[in-house]
């Protein structure tokens, strides 16, 4: 892999009430376009339907992990990955990787 994916990626970050961040990797600017035109498929916005957080830390510290379903259920009220990705895209903040 050439590394180009990282150069063309951003994070869409959603913060829980306790400050834990959950995020997806997305195409820069795609979330803003999707918010204006929901007919754009989410697969054109996110690079994968995987939700991540940082283990044992808040922000950019700690190892990158996919949180267990129990944590997703507790934070998002569901463990449905598609629904969680949609919520992160709708409510998350775009940051450069």
mmCIF file with all atom_site columns, C-alpha atoms in Angstrom, residues 19-88:
data_model
loop_
_atom_site.group_PDB
_atom_site.id
_atom_site.type_symbol
_atom_site.label_atom_id
_atom_site.label_alt_id
_atom_site.label_comp_id
_atom_site.label_asym_id
_atom_site.label_entity_id
_atom_site.label_seq_id
_atom_site.pdbx_PDB_ins_code
_atom_site.Cartn_x
_atom_site.Cartn_y
_atom_site.Cartn_z
_atom_site.occupancy
_atom_site.B_iso_or_equiv
_atom_site.pdbx_formal_charge
_atom_site.auth_seq_id
_atom_site.auth_comp_id
_atom_site.auth_asym_id
_atom_site.auth_atom_id
_atom_site.pdbx_PDB_model_num
ATOM 1  C CA . UNK A 1 19 ? -15.700 12.547 26.443 1.00 0.00 ? 19 UNK A CA 1
ATOM 2  C CA . UNK A 1 20 ? -14.822 9.270  24.730 1.00 0.00 ? 20 UNK A CA 1
ATOM 3  C CA . UNK A 1 21 ? -14.323 9.719  21.001 1.00 0.00 ? 21 UNK A CA 1
ATOM 4  C CA . UNK A 1 22 ? -15.666 7.331  18.381 1.00 0.00 ? 22 UNK A CA 1
ATOM 5  C CA . UNK A 1 23 ? -14.743 7.830  14.758 1.00 0.00 ? 23 UNK A CA 1
ATOM 6  C CA . UNK A 1 24 ? -14.809 6.552  11.211 1.00 0.00 ? 24 UNK A CA 1
ATOM 7  C CA . UNK A 1 25 ? -12.365 7.216  8.402  1.00 0.00 ? 25 UNK A CA 1
ATOM 8  C CA . UNK A 1 26 ? -13.944 9.195  5.598  1.00 0.00 ? 26 UNK A CA 1
ATOM 9  C CA . UNK A 1 27 ? -13.227 11.015 2.379  1.00 0.00 ? 27 UNK A CA 1
ATOM 10 C CA . UNK A 1 28 ? -12.443 14.700 3.044  1.00 0.00 ? 28 UNK A CA 1
ATOM 11 C CA . UNK A 1 29 ? -15.443 16.970 2.446  1.00 0.00 ? 29 UNK A CA 1
ATOM 12 C CA . UNK A 1 30 ? -17.770 14.062 1.684  1.00 0.00 ? 30 UNK A CA 1
ATOM 13 C CA . UNK A 1 31 ? -19.723 14.299 4.959  1.00 0.00 ? 31 UNK A CA 1
ATOM 14 C CA . UNK A 1 32 ? -20.609 17.945 4.336  1.00 0.00 ? 32 UNK A CA 1
ATOM 15 C CA . UNK A 1 33 ? -21.853 17.047 0.854  1.00 0.00 ? 33 UNK A CA 1
ATOM 16 C CA . UNK A 1 34 ? -23.837 14.097 2.251  1.00 0.00 ? 34 UNK A CA 1
ATOM 17 C CA . UNK A 1 35 ? -25.492 16.292 4.899  1.00 0.00 ? 35 UNK A CA 1
ATOM 18 C CA . UNK A 1 36 ? -26.818 18.516 2.089  1.00 0.00 ? 36 UNK A CA 1
ATOM 19 C CA . UNK A 1 37 ? -27.741 15.602 -0.213 1.00 0.00 ? 37 UNK A CA 1
ATOM 20 C CA . UNK A 1 38 ? -28.659 12.372 1.604  1.00 0.00 ? 38 UNK A CA 1
ATOM 21 C CA . UNK A 1 39 ? -29.136 10.604 -1.736 1.00 0.00 ? 39 UNK A CA 1
ATOM 22 C CA . UNK A 1 40 ? -25.330 10.205 -1.805 1.00 0.00 ? 40 UNK A CA 1
ATOM 23 C CA . UNK A 1 41 ? -24.583 6.635  -0.660 1.00 0.00 ? 41 UNK A CA 1
ATOM 24 C CA . UNK A 1 42 ? -22.782 6.477  2.705  1.00 0.00 ? 42 UNK A CA 1
ATOM 25 C CA . UNK A 1 43 ? -20.208 4.174  1.128  1.00 0.00 ? 43 UNK A CA 1
ATOM 26 C CA . UNK A 1 44 ? -19.113 7.207  -0.920 1.00 0.00 ? 44 UNK A CA 1
ATOM 27 C CA . UNK A 1 45 ? -18.596 9.147  2.311  1.00 0.00 ? 45 UNK A CA 1
ATOM 28 C CA . UNK A 1 46 ? -16.833 6.671  4.609  1.00 0.00 ? 46 UNK A CA 1
ATOM 29 C CA . UNK A 1 47 ? -13.881 4.528  3.641  1.00 0.00 ? 47 UNK A CA 1
ATOM 30 C CA . UNK A 1 48 ? -15.251 1.526  5.546  1.00 0.00 ? 48 UNK A CA 1
ATOM 31 C CA . UNK A 1 49 ? -18.156 0.803  7.863  1.00 0.00 ? 49 UNK A CA 1
ATOM 32 C CA . UNK A 1 50 ? -15.813 0.357  10.836 1.00 0.00 ? 50 UNK A CA 1
ATOM 33 C CA . UNK A 1 51 ? -16.112 2.365  14.038 1.00 0.00 ? 51 UNK A CA 1
ATOM 34 C CA . UNK A 1 52 ? -12.973 3.024  16.082 1.00 0.00 ? 52 UNK A CA 1
ATOM 35 C CA . UNK A 1 53 ? -11.980 4.510  19.409 1.00 0.00 ? 53 UNK A CA 1
ATOM 36 C CA . UNK A 1 54 ? -8.726  4.829  21.314 1.00 0.00 ? 54 UNK A CA 1
ATOM 37 C CA . UNK A 1 55 ? -8.219  2.193  23.978 1.00 0.00 ? 55 UNK A CA 1
ATOM 38 C CA . UNK A 1 56 ? -7.994  3.488  27.528 1.00 0.00 ? 56 UNK A CA 1
ATOM 39 C CA . UNK A 1 57 ? -7.619  7.119  26.534 1.00 0.00 ? 57 UNK A CA 1
ATOM 40 C CA . UNK A 1 58 ? -9.458  10.102 25.178 1.00 0.00 ? 58 UNK A CA 1
ATOM 41 C CA . UNK A 1 59 ? -8.550  11.994 22.053 1.00 0.00 ? 59 UNK A CA 1
ATOM 42 C CA . UNK A 1 60 ? -5.692  10.768 19.897 1.00 0.00 ? 60 UNK A CA 1
ATOM 43 C CA . UNK A 1 61 ? -3.909  8.884  22.673 1.00 0.00 ? 61 UNK A CA 1
ATOM 44 C CA . UNK A 1 62 ? -3.947  5.113  23.134 1.00 0.00 ? 62 UNK A CA 1
ATOM 45 C CA . UNK A 1 63 ? -4.139  2.202  20.730 1.00 0.00 ? 63 UNK A CA 1
ATOM 46 C CA . UNK A 1 64 ? -6.674  2.324  17.914 1.00 0.00 ? 64 UNK A CA 1
ATOM 47 C CA . UNK A 1 65 ? -9.363  -0.334 18.518 1.00 0.00 ? 65 UNK A CA 1
ATOM 48 C CA . UNK A 1 66 ? -12.821 -1.308 17.365 1.00 0.00 ? 66 UNK A CA 1
ATOM 49 C CA . UNK A 1 67 ? -14.951 -1.012 20.509 1.00 0.00 ? 67 UNK A CA 1
ATOM 50 C CA . UNK A 1 68 ? -16.880 -4.046 21.779 1.00 0.00 ? 68 UNK A CA 1
ATOM 51 C CA . UNK A 1 69 ? -20.607 -4.250 20.985 1.00 0.00 ? 69 UNK A CA 1
ATOM 52 C CA . UNK A 1 70 ? -21.470 -3.615 24.646 1.00 0.00 ? 70 UNK A CA 1
ATOM 53 C CA . UNK A 1 71 ? -19.743 -0.223 24.587 1.00 0.00 ? 71 UNK A CA 1
ATOM 54 C CA . UNK A 1 72 ? -21.403 0.682  21.278 1.00 0.00 ? 72 UNK A CA 1
ATOM 55 C CA . UNK A 1 73 ? -24.800 -0.324 22.706 1.00 0.00 ? 73 UNK A CA 1
ATOM 56 C CA . UNK A 1 74 ? -24.178 1.758  25.818 1.00 0.00 ? 74 UNK A CA 1
ATOM 57 C CA . UNK A 1 75 ? -22.992 4.871  23.941 1.00 0.00 ? 75 UNK A CA 1
ATOM 58 C CA . UNK A 1 76 ? -25.234 4.801  20.856 1.00 0.00 ? 76 UNK A CA 1
ATOM 59 C CA . UNK A 1 77 ? -28.272 2.858  22.061 1.00 0.00 ? 77 UNK A CA 1
ATOM 60 C CA . UNK A 1 78 ? -27.592 0.212  19.403 1.00 0.00 ? 78 UNK A CA 1
ATOM 61 C CA . UNK A 1 79 ? -24.816 -2.073 18.242 1.00 0.00 ? 79 UNK A CA 1
ATOM 62 C CA . UNK A 1 80 ? -25.937 -1.834 14.584 1.00 0.00 ? 80 UNK A CA 1
ATOM 63 C CA . UNK A 1 81 ? -22.777 -0.722 12.786 1.00 0.00 ? 81 UNK A CA 1
ATOM 64 C CA . UNK A 1 82 ? -24.628 0.944  9.901  1.00 0.00 ? 82 UNK A CA 1
ATOM 65 C CA . UNK A 1 83 ? -26.775 3.027  12.276 1.00 0.00 ? 83 UNK A CA 1
ATOM 66 C CA . UNK A 1 84 ? -23.720 4.049  14.306 1.00 0.00 ? 84 UNK A CA 1
ATOM 67 C CA . UNK A 1 85 ? -21.752 5.048  11.196 1.00 0.00 ? 85 UNK A CA 1
ATOM 68 C CA . UNK A 1 86 ? -24.745 7.115  10.013 1.00 0.00 ? 86 UNK A CA 1
ATOM 69 C CA . UNK A 1 87 ? -24.930 8.898  13.413 1.00 0.00 ? 87 UNK A CA 1
ATOM 70 C CA . UNK A 1 88 ? -21.192 9.640  13.364 1.00 0.00 ? 88 UNK A CA 1
#
